[in-house]
mmCIF file of C-alpha atoms in Angstrom:
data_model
loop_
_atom_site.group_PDB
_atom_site.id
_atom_site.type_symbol
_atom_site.label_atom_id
_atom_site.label_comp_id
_atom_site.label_asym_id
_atom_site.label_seq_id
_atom_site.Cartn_x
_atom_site.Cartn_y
_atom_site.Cartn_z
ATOM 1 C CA UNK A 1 -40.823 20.753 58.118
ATOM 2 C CA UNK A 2 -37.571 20.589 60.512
ATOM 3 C CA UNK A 3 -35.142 18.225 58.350
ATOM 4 C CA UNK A 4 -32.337 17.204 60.093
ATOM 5 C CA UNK A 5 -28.964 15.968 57.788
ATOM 6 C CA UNK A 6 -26.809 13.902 59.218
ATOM 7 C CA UNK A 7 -23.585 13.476 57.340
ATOM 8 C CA UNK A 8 -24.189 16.612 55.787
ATOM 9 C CA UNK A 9 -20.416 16.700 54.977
ATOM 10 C CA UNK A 10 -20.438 13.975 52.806
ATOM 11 C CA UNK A 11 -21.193 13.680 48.897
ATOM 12 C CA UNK A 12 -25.090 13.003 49.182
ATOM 13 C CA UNK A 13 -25.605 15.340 52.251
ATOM 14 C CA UNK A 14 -23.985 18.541 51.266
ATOM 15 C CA UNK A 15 -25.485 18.190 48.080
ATOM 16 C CA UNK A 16 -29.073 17.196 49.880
ATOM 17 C CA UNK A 17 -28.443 20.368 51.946
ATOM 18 C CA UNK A 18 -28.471 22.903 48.923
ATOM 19 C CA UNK A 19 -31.457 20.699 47.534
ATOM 20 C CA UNK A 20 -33.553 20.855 50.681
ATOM 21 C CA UNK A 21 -32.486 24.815 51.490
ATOM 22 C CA UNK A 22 -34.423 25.404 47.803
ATOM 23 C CA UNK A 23 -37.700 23.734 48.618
ATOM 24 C CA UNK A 24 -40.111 26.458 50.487
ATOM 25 C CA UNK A 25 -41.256 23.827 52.423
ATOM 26 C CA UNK A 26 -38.612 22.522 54.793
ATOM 27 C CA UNK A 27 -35.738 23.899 56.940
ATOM 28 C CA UNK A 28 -32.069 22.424 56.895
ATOM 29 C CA UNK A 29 -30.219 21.389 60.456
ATOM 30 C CA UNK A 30 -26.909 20.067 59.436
ATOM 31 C CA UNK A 31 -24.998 19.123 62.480
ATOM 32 C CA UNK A 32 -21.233 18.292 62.852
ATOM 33 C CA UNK A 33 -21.077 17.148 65.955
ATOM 34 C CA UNK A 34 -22.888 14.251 67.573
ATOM 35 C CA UNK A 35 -23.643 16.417 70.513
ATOM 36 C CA UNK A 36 -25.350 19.356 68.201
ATOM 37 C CA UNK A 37 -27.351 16.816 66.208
ATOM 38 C CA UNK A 38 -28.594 15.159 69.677
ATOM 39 C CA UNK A 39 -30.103 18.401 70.439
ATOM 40 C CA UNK A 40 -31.481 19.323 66.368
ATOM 41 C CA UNK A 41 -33.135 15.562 66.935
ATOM 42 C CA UNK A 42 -35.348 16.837 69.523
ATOM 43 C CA UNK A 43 -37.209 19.229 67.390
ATOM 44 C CA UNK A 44 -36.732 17.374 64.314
ATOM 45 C CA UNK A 45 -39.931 16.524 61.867
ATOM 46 C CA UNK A 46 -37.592 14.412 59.621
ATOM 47 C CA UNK A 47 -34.286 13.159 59.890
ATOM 48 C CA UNK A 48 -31.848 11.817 56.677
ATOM 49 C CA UNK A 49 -29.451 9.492 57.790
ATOM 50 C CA UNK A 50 -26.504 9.858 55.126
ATOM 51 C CA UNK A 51 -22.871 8.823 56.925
ATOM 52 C CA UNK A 52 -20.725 7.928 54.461
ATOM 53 C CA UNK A 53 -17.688 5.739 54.745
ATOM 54 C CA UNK A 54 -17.388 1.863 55.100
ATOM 55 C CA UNK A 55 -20.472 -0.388 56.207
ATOM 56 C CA UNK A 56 -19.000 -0.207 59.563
ATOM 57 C CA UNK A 57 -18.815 3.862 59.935
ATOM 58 C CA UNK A 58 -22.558 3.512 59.025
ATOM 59 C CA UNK A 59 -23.553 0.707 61.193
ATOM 60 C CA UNK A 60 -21.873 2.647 63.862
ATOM 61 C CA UNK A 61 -23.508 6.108 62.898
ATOM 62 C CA UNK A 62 -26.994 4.445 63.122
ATOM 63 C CA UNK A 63 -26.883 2.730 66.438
ATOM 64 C CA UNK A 64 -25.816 6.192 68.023
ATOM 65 C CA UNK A 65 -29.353 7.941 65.937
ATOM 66 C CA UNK A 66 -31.398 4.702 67.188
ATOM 67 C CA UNK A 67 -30.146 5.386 70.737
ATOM 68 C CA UNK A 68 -32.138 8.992 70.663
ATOM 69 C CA UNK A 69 -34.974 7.464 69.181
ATOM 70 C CA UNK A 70 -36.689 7.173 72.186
ATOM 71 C CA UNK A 71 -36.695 11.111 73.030
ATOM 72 C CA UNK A 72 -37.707 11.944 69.689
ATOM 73 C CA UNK A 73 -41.264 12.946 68.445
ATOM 74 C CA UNK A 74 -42.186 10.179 65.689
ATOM 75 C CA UNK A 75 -40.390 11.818 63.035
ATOM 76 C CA UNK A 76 -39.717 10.218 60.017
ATOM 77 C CA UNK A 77 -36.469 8.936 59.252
ATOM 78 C CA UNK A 78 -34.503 8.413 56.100
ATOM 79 C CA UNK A 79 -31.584 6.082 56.145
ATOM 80 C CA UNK A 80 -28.774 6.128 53.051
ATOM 81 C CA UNK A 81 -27.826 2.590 53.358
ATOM 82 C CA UNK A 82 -26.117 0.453 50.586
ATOM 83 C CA UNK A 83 -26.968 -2.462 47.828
ATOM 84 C CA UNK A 84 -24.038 -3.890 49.739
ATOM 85 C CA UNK A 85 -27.176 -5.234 52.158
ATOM 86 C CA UNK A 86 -28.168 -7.725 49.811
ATOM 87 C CA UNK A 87 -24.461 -9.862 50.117
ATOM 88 C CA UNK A 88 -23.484 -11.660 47.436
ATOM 89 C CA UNK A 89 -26.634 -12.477 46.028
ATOM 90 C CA UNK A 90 -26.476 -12.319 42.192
ATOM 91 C CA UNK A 91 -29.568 -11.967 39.586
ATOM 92 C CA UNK A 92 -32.045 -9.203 39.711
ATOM 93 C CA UNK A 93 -32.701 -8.849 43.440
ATOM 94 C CA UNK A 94 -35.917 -6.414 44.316
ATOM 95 C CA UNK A 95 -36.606 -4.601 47.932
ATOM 96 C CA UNK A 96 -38.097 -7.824 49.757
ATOM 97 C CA UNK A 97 -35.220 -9.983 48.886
ATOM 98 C CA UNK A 98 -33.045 -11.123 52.049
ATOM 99 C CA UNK A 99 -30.113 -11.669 49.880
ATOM 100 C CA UNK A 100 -27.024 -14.185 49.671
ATOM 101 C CA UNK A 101 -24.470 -15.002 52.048
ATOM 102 C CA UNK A 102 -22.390 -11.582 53.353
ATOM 103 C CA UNK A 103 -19.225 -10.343 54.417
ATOM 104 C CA UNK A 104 -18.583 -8.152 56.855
ATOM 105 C CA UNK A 105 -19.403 -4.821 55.352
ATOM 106 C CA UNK A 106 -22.844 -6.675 53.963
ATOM 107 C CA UNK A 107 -23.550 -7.741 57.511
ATOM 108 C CA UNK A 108 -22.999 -3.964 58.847
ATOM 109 C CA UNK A 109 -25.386 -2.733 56.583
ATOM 110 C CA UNK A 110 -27.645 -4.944 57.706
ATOM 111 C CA UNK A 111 -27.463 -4.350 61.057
ATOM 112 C CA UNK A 112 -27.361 -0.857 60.427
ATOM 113 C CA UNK A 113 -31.153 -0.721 58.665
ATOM 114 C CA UNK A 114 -32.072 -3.181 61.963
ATOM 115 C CA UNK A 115 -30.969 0.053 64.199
ATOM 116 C CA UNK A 116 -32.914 2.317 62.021
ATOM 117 C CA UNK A 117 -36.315 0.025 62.033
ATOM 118 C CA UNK A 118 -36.031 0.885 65.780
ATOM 119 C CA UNK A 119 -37.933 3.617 65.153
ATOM 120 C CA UNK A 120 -41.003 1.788 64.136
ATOM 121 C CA UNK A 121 -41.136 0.284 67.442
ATOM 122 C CA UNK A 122 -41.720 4.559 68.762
ATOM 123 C CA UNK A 123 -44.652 5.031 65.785
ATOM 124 C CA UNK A 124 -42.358 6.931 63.562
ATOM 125 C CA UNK A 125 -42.157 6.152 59.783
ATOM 126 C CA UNK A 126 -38.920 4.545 58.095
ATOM 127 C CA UNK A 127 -37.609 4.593 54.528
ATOM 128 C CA UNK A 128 -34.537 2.641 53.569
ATOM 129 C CA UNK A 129 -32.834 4.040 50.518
ATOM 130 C CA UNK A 130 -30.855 1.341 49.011
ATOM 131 C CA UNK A 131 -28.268 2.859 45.892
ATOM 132 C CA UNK A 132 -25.769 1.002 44.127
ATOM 133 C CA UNK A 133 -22.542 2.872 43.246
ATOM 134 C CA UNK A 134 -23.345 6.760 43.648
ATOM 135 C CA UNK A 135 -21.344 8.376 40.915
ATOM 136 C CA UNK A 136 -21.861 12.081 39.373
ATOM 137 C CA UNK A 137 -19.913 15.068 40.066
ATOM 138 C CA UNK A 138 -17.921 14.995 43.273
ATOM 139 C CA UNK A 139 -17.489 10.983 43.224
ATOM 140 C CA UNK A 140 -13.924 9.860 44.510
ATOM 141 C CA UNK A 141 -14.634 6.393 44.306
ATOM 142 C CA UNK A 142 -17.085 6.042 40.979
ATOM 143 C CA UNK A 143 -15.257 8.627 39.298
ATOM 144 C CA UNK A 144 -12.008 9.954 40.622
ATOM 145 C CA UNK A 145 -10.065 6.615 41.537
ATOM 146 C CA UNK A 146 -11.416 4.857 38.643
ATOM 147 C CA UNK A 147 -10.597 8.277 36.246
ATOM 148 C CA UNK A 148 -6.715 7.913 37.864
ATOM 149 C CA UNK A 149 -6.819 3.674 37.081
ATOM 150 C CA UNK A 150 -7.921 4.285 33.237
ATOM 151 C CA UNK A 151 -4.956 7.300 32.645
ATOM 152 C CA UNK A 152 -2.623 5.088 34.410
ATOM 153 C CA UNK A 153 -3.530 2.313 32.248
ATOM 154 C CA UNK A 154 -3.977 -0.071 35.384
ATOM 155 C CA UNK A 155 -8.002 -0.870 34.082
ATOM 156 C CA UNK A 156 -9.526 -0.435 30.652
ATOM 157 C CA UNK A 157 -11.668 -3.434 29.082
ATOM 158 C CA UNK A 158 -11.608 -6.164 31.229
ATOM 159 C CA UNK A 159 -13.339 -8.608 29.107
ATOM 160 C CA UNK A 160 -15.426 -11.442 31.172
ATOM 161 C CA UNK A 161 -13.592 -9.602 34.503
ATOM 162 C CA UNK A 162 -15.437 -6.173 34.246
ATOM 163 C CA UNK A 163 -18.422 -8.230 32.788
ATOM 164 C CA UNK A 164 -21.119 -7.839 35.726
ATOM 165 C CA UNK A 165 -23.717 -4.857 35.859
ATOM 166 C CA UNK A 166 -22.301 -1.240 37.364
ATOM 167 C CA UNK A 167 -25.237 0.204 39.064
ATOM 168 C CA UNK A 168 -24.782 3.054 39.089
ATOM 169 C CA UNK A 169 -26.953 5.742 39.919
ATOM 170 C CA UNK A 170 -26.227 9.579 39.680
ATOM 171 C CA UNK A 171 -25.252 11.496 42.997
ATOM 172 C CA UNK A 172 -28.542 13.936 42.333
ATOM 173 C CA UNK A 173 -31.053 11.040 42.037
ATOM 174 C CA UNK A 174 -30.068 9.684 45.234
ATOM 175 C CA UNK A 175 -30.784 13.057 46.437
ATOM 176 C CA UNK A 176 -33.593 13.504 44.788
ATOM 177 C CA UNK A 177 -35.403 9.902 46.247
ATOM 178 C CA UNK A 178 -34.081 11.225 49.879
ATOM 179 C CA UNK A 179 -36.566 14.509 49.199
ATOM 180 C CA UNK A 180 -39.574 12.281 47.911
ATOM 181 C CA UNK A 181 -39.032 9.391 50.528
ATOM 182 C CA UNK A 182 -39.581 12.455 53.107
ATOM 183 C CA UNK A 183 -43.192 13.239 51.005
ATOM 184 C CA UNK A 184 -44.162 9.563 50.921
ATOM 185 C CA UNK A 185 -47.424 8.597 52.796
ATOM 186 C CA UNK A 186 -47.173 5.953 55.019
ATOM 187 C CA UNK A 187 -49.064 4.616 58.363
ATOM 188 C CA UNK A 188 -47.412 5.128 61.812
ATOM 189 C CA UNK A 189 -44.604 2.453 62.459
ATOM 190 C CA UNK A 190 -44.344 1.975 58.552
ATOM 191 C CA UNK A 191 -41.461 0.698 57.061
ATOM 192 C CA UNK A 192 -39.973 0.658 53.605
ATOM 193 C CA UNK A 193 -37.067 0.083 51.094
ATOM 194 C CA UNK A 194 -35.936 1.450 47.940
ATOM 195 C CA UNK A 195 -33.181 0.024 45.246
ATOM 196 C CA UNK A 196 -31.834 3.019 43.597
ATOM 197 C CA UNK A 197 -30.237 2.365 39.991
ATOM 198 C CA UNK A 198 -30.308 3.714 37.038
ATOM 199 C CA UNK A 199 -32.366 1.501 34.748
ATOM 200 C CA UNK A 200 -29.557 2.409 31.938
ATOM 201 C CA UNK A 201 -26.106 1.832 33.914
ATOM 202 C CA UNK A 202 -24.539 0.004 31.900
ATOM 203 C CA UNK A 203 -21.777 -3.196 32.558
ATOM 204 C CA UNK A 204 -18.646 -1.664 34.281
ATOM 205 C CA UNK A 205 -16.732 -2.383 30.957
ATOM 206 C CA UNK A 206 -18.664 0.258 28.974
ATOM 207 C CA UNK A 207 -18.374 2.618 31.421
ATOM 208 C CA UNK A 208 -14.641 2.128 32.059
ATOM 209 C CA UNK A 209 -14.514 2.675 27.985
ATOM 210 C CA UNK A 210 -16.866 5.184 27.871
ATOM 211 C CA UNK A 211 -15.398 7.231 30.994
ATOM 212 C CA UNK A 212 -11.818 6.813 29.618
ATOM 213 C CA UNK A 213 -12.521 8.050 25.998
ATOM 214 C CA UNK A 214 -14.498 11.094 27.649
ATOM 215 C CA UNK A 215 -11.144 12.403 29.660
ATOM 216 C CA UNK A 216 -9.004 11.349 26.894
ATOM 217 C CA UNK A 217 -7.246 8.620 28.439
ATOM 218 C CA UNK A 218 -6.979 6.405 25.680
ATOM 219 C CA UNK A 219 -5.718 4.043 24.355
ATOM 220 C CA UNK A 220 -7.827 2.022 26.667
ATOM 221 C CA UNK A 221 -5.816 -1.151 27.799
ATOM 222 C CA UNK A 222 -7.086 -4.650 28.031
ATOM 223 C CA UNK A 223 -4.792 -5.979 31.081
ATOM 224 C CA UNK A 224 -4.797 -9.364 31.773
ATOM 225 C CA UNK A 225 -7.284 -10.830 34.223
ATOM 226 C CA UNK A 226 -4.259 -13.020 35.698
ATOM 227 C CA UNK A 227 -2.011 -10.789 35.325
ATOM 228 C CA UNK A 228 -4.407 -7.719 37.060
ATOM 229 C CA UNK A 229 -5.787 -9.844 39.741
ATOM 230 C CA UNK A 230 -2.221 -10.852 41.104
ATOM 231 C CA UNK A 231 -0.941 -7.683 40.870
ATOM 232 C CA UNK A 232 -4.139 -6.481 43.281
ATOM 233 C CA UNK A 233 -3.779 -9.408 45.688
ATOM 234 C CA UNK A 234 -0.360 -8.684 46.188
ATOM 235 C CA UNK A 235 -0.718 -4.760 46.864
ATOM 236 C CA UNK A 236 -3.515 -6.122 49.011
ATOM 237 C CA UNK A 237 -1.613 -8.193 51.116
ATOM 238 C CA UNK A 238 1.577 -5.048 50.891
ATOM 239 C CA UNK A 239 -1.281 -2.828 52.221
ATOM 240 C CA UNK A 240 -2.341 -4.981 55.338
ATOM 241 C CA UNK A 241 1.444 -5.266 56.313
ATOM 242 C CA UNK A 242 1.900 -1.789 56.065
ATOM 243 C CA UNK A 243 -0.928 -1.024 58.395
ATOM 244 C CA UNK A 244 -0.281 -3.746 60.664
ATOM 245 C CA UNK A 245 4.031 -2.738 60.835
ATOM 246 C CA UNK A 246 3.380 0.843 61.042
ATOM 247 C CA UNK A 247 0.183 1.225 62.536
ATOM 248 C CA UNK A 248 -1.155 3.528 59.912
ATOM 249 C CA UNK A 249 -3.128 3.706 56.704
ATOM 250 C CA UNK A 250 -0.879 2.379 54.026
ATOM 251 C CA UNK A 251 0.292 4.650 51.069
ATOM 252 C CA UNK A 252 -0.238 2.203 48.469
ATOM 253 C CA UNK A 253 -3.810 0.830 49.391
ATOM 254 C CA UNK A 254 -5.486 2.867 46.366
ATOM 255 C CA UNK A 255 -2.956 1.833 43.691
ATOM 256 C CA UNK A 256 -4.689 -1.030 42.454
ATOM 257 C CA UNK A 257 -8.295 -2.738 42.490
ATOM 258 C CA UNK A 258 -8.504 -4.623 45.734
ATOM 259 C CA UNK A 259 -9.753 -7.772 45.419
ATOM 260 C CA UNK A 260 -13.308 -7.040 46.305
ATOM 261 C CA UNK A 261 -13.728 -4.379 44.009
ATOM 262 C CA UNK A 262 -12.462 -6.840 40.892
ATOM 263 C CA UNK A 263 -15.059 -9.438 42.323
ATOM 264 C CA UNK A 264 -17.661 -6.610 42.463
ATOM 265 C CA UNK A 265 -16.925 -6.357 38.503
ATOM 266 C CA UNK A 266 -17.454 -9.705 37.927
ATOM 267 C CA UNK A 267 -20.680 -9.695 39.558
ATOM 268 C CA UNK A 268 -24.043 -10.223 37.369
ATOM 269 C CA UNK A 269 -26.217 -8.377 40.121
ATOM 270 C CA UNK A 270 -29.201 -6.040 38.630
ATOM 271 C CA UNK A 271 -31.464 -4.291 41.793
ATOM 272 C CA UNK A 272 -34.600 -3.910 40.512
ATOM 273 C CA UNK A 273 -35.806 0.057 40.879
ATOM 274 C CA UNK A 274 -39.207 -0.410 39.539
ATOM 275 C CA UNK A 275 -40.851 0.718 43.239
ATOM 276 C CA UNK A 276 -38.683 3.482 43.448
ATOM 277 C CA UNK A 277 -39.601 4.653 39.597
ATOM 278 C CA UNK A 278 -43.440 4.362 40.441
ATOM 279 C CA UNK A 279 -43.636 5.228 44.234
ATOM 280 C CA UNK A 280 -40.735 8.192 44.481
ATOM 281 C CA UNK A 281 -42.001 9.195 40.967
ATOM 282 C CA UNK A 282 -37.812 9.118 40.147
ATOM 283 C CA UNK A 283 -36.829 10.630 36.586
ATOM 284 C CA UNK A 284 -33.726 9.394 36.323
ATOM 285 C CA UNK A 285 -30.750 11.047 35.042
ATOM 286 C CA UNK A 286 -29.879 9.644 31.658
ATOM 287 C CA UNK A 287 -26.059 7.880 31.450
ATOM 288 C CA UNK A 288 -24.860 10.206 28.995
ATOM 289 C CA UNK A 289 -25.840 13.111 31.000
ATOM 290 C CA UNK A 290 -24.432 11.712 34.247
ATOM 291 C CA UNK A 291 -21.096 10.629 32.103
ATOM 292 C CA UNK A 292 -20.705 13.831 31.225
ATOM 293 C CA UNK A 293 -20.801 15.231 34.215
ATOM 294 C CA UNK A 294 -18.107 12.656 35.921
ATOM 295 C CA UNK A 295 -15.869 13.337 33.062
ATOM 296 C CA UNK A 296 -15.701 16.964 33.401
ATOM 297 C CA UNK A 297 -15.601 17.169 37.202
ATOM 298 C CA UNK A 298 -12.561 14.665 36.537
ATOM 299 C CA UNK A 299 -11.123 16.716 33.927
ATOM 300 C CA UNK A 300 -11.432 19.954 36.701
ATOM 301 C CA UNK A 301 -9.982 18.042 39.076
ATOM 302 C CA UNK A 302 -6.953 17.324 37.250
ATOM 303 C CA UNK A 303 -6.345 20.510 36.210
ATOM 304 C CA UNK A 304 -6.660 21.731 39.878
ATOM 305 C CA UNK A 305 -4.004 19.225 41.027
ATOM 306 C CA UNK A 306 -1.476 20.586 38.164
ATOM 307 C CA UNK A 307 -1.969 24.231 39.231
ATOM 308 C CA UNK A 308 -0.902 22.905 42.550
ATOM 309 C CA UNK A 309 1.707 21.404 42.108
ATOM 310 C CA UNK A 310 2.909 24.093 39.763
ATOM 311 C CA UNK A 311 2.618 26.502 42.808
ATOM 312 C CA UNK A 312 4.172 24.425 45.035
ATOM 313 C CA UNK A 313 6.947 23.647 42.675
ATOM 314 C CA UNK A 314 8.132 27.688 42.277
ATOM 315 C CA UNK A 315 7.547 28.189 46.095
ATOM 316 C CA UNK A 316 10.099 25.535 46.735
#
């Protein structure tokens, strides 16, 4: 089978790449350039939509793939979307669910998956992976931002604020769903979703505790909600000054939680993975496992930036 990764450069597809190039079974096309991939589509028996970036990048990413569908030979395609589809719908939500009212990045994911059900329309099968925060080895924003926030004592225990359920769901079983939706039997024009969670991911408050005691950044601080949440509206509002003034991305947009990550904190939202458990057969990787992991790709990471900048320091 001719698999076709697009977004190969991301977290999920280089590390679906190496997974793929070990299975006997398929070969790995991982174009960089839309112009490459157009011509890898037409000989393509699968193709894993995985463009990472904001819902926008991804809406964008899948009209261009839903544009070629009509060239293609019924292959089956695999889009990486987002739990972000379901708005702000809170509760256990499961696959069928339309979800609640939605911002804009909500709405792009939406209309991204409606690109991707093109397909359907040429007799090719469709699987819609939908994961909630992708963490794991490798993870800037799960991991790497959030590591930086607990040692700078910016986050910690956030009491009722970092209250709501994390989703989270390890970087290699989003990878390994992509594989299995690929094997899945389904009927000609067939589509389907798939929440991906771990059933154990805990409330972001343990895992802020649990992440900051495993890279040693402790104490962990209990900030203020009031105090927190004006401090991130008003680098918010800095930010979008910055960017509108200078016309460029502003310095200080990752030094505090924006707004709509603090919200996302708050939020009691639980996707319910029990189709993806039974029908993509998913053992998932346990949370102390998976913790483990994030804390000592942090902990490398760190240790890489200080040999840096002790290089840099003697060569100036």
């Amino acid at each position: 089978m001719k698999v076709v990764v697009l977004g190969a450069e991301g977290l999920v597809g280089a590390r679906l790449c190496q997974l793929l190039r070990d299975c006997e079974w398929a070969s790995v096309a991982a174009p960089s350039t839309q112009a490459t991939a157009a011509r890898e589509l037409l000989h393509a028996d699968a193709v894993i939509h995985c463009a990472e970036g904001s819902g926008r990048v991804v809406e964008r990413s899948a009209g261009w793939l839903a544009g070629q569908a009509a060239g293609l030979r019924q292959p089956r395609v695999v889009h990486l979307g987002s739990a972000a589809f379901y708005g702000a719908v809170e509760g256990q939500v499961h696959e069928g669910d339309s979800g609640g009212a939605g911002d804009a990045e909500s709405r792009a994911h939406r209309t991204a998956e409606l690109h991707i059900d093109g397909f359907s329309a040429h007799g090719a099968t469709v699987v819609h992976l939908r994961p909630g925060c992708i963490w794991g080895s490798g993870s800037e924003p799960w991991v790497g931002r959030i590591g930086r926030w607990l040692r700078a004592g910016r986050i910690g225990d956030l009491g009722a604020d970092g209250d709501g359920w994390s989703s989270l769901v390890h970087v290699d079983d989003v990878c390994l769903a992509a594989i299995r939706a690929l094997q899945l039997p389904l009927l000609p024009g067939e589509c389907r979703a798939f929440n991906l969670a771990a059933p154990d991911s805990p409330r972001w408050n343990e895992y802020f505790i649990d992440l900051a005691l495993a890279i040693e950044a402790t104490p962990v601080r209990r900030p203020a909600a009031w105090r927190l949440g004006l401090a991130s509206h008003a680098a918010a509002v800095a930010a979008r000054l910055e960017q509108a003034v200078l016309r460029r991305p502003a310095a200080r947009a990752q030094a505090l939680p924006s707004p709509a990550l603090l919200s996302l904190w708050r939020r009691q939202l639980r996707l319910d993975v029990r189709s993806a458990t039974r029908e993509l057969r998913m053992d998932w990787t346990p949370y102390p496992n998976a913790l483990a992991d994030s804390a000592a790709w942090f902990v490398r990471q760190e240790s890489l930036q200080r040999v840096k900048a002790s290089v840099a320091l003697q060569a100036g």
